JSON list of N, CA and C in Angstrom, two decimals:
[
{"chain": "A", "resi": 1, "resn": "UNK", "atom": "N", "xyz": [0.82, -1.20, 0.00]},
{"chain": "A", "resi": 1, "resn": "UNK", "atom": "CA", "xyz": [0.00, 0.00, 0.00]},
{"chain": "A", "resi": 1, "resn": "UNK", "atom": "C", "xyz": [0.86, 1.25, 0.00]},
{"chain": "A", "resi": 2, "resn": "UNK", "atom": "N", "xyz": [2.11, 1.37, 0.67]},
{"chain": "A", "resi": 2, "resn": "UNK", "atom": "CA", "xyz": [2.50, 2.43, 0.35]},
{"chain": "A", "resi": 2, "resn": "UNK", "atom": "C", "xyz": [3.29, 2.81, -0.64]},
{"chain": "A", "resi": 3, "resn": "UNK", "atom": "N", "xyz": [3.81, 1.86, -1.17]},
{"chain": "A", "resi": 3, "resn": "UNK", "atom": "CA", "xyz": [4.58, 2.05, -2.57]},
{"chain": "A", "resi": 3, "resn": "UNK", "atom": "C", "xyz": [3.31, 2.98, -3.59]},
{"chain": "A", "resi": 4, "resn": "UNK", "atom": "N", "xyz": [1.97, 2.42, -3.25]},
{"chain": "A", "resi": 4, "resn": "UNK", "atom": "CA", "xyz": [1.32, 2.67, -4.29]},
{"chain": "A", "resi": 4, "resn": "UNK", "atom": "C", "xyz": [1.02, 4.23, -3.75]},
{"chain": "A", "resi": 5, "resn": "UNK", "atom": "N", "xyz": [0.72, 4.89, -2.08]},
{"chain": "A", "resi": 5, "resn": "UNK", "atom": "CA", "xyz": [0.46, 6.41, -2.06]},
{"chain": "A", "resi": 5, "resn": "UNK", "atom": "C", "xyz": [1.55, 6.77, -2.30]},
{"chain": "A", "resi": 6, "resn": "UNK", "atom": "N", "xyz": [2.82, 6.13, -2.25]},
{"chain": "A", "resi": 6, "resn": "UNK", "atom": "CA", "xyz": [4.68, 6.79, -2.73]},
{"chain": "A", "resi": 6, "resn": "UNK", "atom": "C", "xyz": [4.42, 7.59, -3.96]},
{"chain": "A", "resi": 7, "resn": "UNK", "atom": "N", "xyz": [4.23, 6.12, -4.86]},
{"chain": "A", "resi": 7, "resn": "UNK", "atom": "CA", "xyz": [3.83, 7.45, -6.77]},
{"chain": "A", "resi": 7, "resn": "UNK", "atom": "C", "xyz": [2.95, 7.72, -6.62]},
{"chain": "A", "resi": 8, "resn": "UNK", "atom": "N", "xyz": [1.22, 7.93, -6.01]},
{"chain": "A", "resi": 8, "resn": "UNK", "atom": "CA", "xyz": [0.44, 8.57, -6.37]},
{"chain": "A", "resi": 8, "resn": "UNK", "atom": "C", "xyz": [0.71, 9.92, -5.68]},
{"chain": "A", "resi": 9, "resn": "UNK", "atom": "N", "xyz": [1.85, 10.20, -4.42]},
{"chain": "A", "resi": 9, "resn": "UNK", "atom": "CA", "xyz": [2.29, 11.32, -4.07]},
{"chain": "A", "resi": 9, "resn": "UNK", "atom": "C", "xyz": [3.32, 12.36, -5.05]},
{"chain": "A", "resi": 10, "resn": "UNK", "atom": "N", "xyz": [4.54, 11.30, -6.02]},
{"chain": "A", "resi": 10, "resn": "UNK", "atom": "CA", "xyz": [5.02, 11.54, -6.39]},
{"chain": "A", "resi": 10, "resn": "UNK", "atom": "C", "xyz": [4.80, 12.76, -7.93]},
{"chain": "A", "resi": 11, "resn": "UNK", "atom": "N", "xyz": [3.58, 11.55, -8.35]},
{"chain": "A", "resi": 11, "resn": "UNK", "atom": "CA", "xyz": [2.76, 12.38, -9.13]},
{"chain": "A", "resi": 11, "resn": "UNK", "atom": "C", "xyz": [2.02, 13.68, -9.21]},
{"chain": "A", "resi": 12, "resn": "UNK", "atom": "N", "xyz": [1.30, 13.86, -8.11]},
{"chain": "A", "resi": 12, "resn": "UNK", "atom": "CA", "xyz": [0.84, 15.06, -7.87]},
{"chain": "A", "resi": 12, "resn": "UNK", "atom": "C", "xyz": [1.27, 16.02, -6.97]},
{"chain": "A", "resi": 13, "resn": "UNK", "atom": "N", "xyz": [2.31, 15.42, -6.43]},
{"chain": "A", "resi": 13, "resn": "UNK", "atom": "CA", "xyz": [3.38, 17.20, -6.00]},
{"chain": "A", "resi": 13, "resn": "UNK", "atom": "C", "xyz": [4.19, 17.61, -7.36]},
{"chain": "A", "resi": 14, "resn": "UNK", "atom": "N", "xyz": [4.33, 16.75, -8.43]},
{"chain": "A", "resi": 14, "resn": "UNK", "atom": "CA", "xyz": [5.57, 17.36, -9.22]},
{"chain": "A", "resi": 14, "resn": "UNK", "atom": "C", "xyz": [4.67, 18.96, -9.89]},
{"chain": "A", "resi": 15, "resn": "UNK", "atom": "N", "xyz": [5.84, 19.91, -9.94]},
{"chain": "A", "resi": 15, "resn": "UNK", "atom": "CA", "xyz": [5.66, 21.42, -10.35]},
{"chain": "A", "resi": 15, "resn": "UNK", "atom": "C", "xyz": [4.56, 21.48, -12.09]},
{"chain": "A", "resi": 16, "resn": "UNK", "atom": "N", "xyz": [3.91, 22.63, -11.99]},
{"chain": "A", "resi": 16, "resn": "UNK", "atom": "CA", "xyz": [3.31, 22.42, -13.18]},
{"chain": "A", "resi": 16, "resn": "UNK", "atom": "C", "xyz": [3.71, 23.65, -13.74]},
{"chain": "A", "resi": 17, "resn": "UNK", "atom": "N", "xyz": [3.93, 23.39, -15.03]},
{"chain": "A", "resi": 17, "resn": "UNK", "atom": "CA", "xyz": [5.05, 23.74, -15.61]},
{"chain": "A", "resi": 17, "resn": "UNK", "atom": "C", "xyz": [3.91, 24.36, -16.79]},
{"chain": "A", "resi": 18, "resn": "UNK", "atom": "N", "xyz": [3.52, 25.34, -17.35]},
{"chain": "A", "resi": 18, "resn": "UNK", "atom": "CA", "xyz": [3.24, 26.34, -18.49]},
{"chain": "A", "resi": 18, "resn": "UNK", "atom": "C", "xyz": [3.20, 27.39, -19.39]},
{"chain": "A", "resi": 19, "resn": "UNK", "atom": "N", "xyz": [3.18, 27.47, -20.41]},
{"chain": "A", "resi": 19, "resn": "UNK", "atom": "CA", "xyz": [3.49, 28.65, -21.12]},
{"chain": "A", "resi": 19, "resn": "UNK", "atom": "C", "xyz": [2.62, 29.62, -21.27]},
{"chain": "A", "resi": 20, "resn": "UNK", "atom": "N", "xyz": [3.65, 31.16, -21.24]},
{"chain": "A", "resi": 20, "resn": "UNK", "atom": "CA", "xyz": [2.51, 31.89, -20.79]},
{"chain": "A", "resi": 20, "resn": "UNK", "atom": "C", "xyz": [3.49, 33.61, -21.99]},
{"chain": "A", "resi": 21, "resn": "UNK", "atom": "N", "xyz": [2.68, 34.23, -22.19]},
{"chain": "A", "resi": 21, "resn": "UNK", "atom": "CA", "xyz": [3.13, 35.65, -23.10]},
{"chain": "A", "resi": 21, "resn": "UNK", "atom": "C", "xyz": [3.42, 36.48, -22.27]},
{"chain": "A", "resi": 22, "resn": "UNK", "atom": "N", "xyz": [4.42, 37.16, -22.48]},
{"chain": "A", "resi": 22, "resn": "UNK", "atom": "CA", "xyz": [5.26, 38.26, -21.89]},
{"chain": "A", "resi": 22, "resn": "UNK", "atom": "C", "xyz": [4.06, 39.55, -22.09]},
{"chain": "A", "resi": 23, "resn": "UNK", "atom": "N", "xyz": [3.45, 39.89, -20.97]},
{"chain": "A", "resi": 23, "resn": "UNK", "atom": "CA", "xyz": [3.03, 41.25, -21.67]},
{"chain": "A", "resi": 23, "resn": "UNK", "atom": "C", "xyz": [3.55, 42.63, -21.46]},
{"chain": "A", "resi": 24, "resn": "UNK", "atom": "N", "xyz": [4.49, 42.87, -19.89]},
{"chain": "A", "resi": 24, "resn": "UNK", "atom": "CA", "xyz": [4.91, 44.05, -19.72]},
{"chain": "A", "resi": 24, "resn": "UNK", "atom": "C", "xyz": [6.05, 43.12, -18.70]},
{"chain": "A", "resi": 25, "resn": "UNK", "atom": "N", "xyz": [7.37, 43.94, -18.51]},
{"chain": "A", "resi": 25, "resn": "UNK", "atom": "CA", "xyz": [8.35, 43.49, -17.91]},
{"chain": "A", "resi": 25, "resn": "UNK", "atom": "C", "xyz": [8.12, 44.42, -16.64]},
{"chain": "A", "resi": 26, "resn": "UNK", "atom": "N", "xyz": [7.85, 44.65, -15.73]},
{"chain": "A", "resi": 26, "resn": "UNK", "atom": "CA", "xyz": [8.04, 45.56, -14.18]},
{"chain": "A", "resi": 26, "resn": "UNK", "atom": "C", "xyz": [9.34, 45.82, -14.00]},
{"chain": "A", "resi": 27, "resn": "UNK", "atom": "N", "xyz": [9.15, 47.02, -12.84]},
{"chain": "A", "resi": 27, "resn": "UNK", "atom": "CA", "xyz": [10.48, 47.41, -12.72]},
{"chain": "A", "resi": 27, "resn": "UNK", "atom": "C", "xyz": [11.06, 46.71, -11.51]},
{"chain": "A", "resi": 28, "resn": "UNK", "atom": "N", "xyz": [10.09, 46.05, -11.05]},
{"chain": "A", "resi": 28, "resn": "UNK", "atom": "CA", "xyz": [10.13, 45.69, -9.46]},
{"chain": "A", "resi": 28, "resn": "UNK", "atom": "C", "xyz": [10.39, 43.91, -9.42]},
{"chain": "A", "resi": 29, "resn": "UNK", "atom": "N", "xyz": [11.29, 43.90, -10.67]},
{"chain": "A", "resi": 29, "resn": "UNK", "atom": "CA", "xyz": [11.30, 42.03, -10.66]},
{"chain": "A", "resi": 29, "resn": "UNK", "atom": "C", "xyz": [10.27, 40.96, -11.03]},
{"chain": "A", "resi": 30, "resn": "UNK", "atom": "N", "xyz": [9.26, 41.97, -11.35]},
{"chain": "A", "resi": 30, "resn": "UNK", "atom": "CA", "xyz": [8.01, 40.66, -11.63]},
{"chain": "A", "resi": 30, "resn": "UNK", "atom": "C", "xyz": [7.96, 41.02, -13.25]},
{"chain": "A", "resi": 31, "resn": "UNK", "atom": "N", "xyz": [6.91, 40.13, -13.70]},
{"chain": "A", "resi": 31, "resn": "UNK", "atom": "CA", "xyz": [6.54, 40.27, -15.30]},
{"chain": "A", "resi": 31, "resn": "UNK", "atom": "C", "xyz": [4.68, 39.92, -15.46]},
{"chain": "A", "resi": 32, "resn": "UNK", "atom": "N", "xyz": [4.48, 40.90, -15.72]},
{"chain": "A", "resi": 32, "resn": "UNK", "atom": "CA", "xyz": [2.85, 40.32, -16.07]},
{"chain": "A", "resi": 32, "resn": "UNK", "atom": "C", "xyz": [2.70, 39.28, -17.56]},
{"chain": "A", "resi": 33, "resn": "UNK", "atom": "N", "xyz": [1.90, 38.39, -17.20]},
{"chain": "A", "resi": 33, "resn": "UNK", "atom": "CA", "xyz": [2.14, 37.93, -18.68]},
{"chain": "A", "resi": 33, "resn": "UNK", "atom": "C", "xyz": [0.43, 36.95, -18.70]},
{"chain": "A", "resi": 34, "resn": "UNK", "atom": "N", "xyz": [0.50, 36.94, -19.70]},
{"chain": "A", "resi": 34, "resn": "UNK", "atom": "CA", "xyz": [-1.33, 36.67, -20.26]},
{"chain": "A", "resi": 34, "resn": "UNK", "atom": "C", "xyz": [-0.92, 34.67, -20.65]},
{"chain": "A", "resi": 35, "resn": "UNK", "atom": "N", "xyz": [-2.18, 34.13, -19.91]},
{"chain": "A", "resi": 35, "resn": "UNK", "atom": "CA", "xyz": [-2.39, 32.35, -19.72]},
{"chain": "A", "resi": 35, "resn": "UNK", "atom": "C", "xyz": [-3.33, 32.37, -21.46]},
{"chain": "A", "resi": 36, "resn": "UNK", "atom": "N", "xyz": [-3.11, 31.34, -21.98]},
{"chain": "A", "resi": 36, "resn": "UNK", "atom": "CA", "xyz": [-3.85, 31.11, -22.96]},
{"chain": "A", "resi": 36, "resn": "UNK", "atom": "C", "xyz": [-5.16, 31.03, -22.97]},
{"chain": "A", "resi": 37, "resn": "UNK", "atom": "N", "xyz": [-5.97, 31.32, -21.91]},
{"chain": "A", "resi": 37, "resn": "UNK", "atom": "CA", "xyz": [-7.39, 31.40, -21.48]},
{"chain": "A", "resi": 37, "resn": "UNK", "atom": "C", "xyz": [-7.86, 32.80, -21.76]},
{"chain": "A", "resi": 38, "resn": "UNK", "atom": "N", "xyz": [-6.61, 33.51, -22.16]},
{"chain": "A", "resi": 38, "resn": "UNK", "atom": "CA", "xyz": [-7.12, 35.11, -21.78]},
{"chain": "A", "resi": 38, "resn": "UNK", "atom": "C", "xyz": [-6.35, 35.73, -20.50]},
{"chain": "A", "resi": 39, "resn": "UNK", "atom": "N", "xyz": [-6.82, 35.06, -19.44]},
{"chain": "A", "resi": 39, "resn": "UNK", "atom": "CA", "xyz": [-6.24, 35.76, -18.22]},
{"chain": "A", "resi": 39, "resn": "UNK", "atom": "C", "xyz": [-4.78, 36.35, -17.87]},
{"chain": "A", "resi": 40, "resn": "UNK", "atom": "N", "xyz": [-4.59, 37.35, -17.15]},
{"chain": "A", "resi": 40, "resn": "UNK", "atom": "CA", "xyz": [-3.04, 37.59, -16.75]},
{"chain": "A", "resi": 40, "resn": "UNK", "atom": "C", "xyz": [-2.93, 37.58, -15.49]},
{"chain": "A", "resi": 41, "resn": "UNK", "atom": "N", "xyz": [-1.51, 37.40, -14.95]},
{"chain": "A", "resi": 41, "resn": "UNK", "atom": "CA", "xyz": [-1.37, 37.52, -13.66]},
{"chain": "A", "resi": 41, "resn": "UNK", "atom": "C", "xyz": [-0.01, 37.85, -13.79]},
{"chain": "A", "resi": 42, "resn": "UNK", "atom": "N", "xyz": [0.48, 38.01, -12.58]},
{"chain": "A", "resi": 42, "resn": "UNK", "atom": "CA", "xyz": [1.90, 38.78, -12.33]},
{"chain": "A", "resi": 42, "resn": "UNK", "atom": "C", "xyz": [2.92, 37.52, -11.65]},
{"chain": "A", "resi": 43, "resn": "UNK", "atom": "N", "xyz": [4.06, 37.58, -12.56]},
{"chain": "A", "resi": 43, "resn": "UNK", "atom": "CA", "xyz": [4.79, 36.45, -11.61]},
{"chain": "A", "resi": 43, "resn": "UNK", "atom": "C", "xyz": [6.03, 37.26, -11.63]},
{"chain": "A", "resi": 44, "resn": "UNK", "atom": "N", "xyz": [6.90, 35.68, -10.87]},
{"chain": "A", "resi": 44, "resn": "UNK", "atom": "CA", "xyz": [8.28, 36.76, -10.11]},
{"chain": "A", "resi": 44, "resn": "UNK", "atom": "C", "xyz": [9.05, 36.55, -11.36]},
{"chain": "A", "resi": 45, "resn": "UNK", "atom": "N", "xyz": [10.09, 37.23, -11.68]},
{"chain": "A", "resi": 45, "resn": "UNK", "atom": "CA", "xyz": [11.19, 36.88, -12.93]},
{"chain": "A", "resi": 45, "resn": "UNK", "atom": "C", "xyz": [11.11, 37.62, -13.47]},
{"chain": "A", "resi": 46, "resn": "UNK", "atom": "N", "xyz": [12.38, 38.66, -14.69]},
{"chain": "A", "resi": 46, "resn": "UNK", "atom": "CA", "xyz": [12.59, 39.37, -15.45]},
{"chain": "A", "resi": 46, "resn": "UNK", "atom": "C", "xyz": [12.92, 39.20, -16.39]},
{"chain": "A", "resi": 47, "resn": "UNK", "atom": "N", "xyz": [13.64, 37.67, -16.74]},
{"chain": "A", "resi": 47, "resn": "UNK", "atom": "CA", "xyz": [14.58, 37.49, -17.23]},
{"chain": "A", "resi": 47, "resn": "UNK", "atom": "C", "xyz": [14.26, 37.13, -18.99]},
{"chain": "A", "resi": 48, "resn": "UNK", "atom": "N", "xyz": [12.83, 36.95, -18.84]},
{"chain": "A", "resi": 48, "resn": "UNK", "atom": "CA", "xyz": [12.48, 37.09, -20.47]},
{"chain": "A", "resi": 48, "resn": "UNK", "atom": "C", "xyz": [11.42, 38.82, -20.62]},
{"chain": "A", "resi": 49, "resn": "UNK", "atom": "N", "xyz": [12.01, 38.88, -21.78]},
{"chain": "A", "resi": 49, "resn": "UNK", "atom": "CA", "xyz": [11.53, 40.42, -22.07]},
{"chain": "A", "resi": 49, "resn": "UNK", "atom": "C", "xyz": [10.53, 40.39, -22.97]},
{"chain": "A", "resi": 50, "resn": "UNK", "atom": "N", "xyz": [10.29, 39.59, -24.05]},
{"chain": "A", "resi": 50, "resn": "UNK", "atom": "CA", "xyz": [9.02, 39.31, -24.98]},
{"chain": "A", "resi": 50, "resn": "UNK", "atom": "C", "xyz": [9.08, 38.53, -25.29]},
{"chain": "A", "resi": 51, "resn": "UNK", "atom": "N", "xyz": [7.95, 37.70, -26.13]},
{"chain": "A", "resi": 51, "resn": "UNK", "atom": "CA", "xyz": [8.29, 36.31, -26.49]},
{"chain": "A", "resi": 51, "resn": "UNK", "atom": "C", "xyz": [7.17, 35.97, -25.63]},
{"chain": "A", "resi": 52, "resn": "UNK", "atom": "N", "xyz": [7.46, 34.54, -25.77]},
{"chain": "A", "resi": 52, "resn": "UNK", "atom": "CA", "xyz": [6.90, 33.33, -24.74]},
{"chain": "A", "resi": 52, "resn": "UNK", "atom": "C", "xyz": [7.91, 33.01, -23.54]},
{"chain": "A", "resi": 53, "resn": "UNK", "atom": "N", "xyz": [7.09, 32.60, -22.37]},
{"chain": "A", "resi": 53, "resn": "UNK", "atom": "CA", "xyz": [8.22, 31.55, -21.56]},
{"chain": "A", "resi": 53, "resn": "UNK", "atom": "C", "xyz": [7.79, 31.06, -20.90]},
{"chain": "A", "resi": 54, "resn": "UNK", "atom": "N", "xyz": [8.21, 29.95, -20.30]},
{"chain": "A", "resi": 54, "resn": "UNK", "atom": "CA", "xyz": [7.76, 28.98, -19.35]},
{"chain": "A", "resi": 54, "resn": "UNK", "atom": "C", "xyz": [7.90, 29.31, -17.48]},
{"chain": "A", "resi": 55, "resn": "UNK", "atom": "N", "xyz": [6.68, 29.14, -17.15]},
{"chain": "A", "resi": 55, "resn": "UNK", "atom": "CA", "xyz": [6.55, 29.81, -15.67]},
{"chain": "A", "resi": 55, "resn": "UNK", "atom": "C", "xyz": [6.47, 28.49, -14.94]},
{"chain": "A", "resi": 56, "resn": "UNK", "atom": "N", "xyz": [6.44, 28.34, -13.76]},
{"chain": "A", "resi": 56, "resn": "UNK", "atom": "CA", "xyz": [6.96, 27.24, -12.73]},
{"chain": "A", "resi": 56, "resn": "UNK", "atom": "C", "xyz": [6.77, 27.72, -11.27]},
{"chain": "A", "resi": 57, "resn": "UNK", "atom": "N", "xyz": [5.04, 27.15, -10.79]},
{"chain": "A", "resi": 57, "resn": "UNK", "atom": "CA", "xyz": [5.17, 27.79, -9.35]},
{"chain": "A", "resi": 57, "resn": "UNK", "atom": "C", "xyz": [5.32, 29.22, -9.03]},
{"chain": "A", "resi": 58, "resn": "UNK", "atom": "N", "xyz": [4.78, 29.75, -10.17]},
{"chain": "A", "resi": 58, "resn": "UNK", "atom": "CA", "xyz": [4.45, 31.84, -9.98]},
{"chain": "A", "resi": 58, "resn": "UNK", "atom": "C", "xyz": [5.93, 32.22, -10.46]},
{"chain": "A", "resi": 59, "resn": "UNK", "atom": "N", "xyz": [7.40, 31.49, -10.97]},
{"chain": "A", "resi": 59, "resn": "UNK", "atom": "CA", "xyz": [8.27, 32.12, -11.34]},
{"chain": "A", "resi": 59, "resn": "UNK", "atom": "C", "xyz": [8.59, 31.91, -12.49]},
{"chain": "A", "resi": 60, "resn": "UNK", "atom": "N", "xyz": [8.98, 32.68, -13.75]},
{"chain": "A", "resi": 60, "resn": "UNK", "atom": "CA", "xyz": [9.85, 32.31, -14.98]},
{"chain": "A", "resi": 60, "resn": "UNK", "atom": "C", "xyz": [10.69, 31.86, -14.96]},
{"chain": "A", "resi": 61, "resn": "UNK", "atom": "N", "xyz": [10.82, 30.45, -15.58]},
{"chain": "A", "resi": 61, "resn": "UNK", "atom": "CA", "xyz": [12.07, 29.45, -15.74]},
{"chain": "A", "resi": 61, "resn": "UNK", "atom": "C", "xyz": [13.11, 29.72, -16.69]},
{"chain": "A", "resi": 62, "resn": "UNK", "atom": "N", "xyz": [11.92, 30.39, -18.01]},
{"chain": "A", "resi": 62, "resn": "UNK", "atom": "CA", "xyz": [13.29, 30.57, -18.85]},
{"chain": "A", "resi": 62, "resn": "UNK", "atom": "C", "xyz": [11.62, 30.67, -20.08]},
{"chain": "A", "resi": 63, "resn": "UNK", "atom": "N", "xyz": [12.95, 31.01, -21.03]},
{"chain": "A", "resi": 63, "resn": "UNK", "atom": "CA", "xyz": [12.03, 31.27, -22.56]},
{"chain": "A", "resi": 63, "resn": "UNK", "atom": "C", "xyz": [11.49, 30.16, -23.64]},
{"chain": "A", "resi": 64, "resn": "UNK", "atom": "N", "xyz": [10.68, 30.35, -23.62]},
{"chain": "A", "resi": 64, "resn": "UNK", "atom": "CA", "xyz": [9.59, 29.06, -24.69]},
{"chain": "A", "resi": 64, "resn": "UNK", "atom": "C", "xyz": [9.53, 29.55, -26.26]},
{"chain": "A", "resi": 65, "resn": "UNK", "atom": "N", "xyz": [9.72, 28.91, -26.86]},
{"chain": "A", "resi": 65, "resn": "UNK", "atom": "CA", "xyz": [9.32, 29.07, -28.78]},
{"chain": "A", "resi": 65, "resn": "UNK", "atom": "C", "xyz": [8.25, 29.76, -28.78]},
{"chain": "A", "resi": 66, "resn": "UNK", "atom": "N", "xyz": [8.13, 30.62, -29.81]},
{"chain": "A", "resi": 66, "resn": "UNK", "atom": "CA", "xyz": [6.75, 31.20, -30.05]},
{"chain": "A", "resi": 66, "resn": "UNK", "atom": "C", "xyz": [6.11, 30.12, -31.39]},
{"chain": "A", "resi": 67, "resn": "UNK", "atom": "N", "xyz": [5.59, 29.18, -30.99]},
{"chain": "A", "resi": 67, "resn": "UNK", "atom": "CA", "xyz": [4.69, 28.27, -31.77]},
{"chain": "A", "resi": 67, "resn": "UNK", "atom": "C", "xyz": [3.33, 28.63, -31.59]},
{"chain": "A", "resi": 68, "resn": "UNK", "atom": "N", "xyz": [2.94, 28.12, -33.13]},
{"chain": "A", "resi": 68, "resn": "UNK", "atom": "CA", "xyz": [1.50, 28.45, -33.17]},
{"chain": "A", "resi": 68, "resn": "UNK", "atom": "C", "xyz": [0.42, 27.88, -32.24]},
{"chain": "A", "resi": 69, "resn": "UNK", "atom": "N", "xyz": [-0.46, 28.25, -31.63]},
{"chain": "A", "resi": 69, "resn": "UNK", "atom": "CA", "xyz": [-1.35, 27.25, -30.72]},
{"chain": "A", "resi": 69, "resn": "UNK", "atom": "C", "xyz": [-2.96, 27.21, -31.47]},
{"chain": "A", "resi": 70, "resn": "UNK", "atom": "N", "xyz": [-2.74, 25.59, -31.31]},
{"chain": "A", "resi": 70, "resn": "UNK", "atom": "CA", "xyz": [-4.53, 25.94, -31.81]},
{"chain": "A", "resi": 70, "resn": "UNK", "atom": "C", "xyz": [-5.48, 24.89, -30.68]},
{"chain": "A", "resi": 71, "resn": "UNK", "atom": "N", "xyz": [-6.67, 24.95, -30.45]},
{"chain": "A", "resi": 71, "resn": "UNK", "atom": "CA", "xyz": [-7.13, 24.27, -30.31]},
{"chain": "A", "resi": 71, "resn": "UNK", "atom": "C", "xyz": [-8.44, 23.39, -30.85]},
{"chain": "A", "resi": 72, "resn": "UNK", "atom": "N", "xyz": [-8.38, 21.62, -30.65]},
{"chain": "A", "resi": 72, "resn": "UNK", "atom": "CA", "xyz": [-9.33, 20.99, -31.17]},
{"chain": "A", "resi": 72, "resn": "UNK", "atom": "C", "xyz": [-10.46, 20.90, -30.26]},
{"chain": "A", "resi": 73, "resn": "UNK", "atom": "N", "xyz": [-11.45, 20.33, -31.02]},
{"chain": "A", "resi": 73, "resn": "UNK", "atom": "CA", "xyz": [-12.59, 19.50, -30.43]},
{"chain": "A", "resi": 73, "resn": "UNK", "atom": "C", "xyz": [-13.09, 18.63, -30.64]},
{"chain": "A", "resi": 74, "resn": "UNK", "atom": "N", "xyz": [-12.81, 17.30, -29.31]},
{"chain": "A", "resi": 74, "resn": "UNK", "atom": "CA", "xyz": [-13.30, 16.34, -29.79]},
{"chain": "A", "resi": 74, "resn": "UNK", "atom": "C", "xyz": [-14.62, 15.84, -29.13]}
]
């Protein structure tokens, strides 16, 4: 039994990891940047200036491809 709550713990603590658009860089260390839903929020990091990048737990990890996104329906 516990091997099995071991990975089902393992699984759902790991960081979730998404891409998100640069929309304004702050002066104060953070970056606002817009979720593919529409929404924005403010996270910590400077270190990408436009573009895409990948956020991690409210901080910028680093910079993402600007690829096209579409979505289906199935």
């Amino acid at each position: 039994m516990s091997n099995a709550l071991n990975r089902l713990s393992a699984v759902l603590s790991s960081k979730q990891r998404s891409i998100v658009k640069v929309v304004t860089v702050n002066t104060d260390g953070t970056t606002t940047v817009e979720h593919s839903d529409g929404s924005q929020s403010t996270v910590l990091g400077d270190s990408v200036t436009s573009g895409s990048a990948y956020i991690e737990d409210g901080r910028i990890v680093g910079a993402a491809p600007d690829l096209p996104y579409s979505e289906l329906e199935v």
